[in-house]
GROMACS .gro file of C-alpha atoms in nm:
model
   28
    1UNK     CA    1  -8.437   0.772   1.078
    2UNK     CA    2  -8.574   0.988   0.801
    3UNK     CA    3  -8.928   1.115   0.782
    4UNK     CA    4  -9.006   0.867   0.505
    5UNK     CA    5  -8.940   0.582   0.756
    6UNK     CA    6  -9.116   0.706   0.998
    7UNK     CA    7  -9.417   0.752   0.797
    8UNK     CA    8  -9.372   0.401   0.653
    9UNK     CA    9  -9.326   0.243   1.010
   10UNK     CA   10  -9.650   0.428   1.120
   11UNK     CA   11  -9.880   0.300   0.833
   12UNK     CA   12  -9.747  -0.051   0.881
   13UNK     CA   13  -9.844  -0.031   1.246
   14UNK     CA   14 -10.190   0.115   1.154
   15UNK     CA   15 -10.264  -0.146   0.914
   16UNK     CA   16 -10.161  -0.417   1.158
   17UNK     CA   17 -10.386  -0.276   1.450
   18UNK     CA   18 -10.635  -0.200   1.192
   19UNK     CA   19 -10.640  -0.587   1.108
   20UNK     CA   20 -10.609  -0.702   1.471
   21UNK     CA   21 -10.912  -0.476   1.541
   22UNK     CA   22 -11.119  -0.664   1.301
   23UNK     CA   23 -11.056  -1.018   1.454
   24UNK     CA   24 -11.295  -1.156   1.722
   25UNK     CA   25 -11.178  -1.070   2.053
   26UNK     CA   26 -10.944  -1.348   2.200
   27UNK     CA   27 -10.778  -1.476   1.843
   28UNK     CA   28 -10.496  -1.187   1.873
   0.00000   0.00000   0.00000
C-alpha cells in the first residue's frame, strides 16, 4: 500500500467519523 492510499483511506475515515459524529446519538 502506498502512502497515497493510506492518506486517502485516513481522509475517508475521518470524513465518515465526522459525519456520524454530527448525527444525533442513537441514529448511527
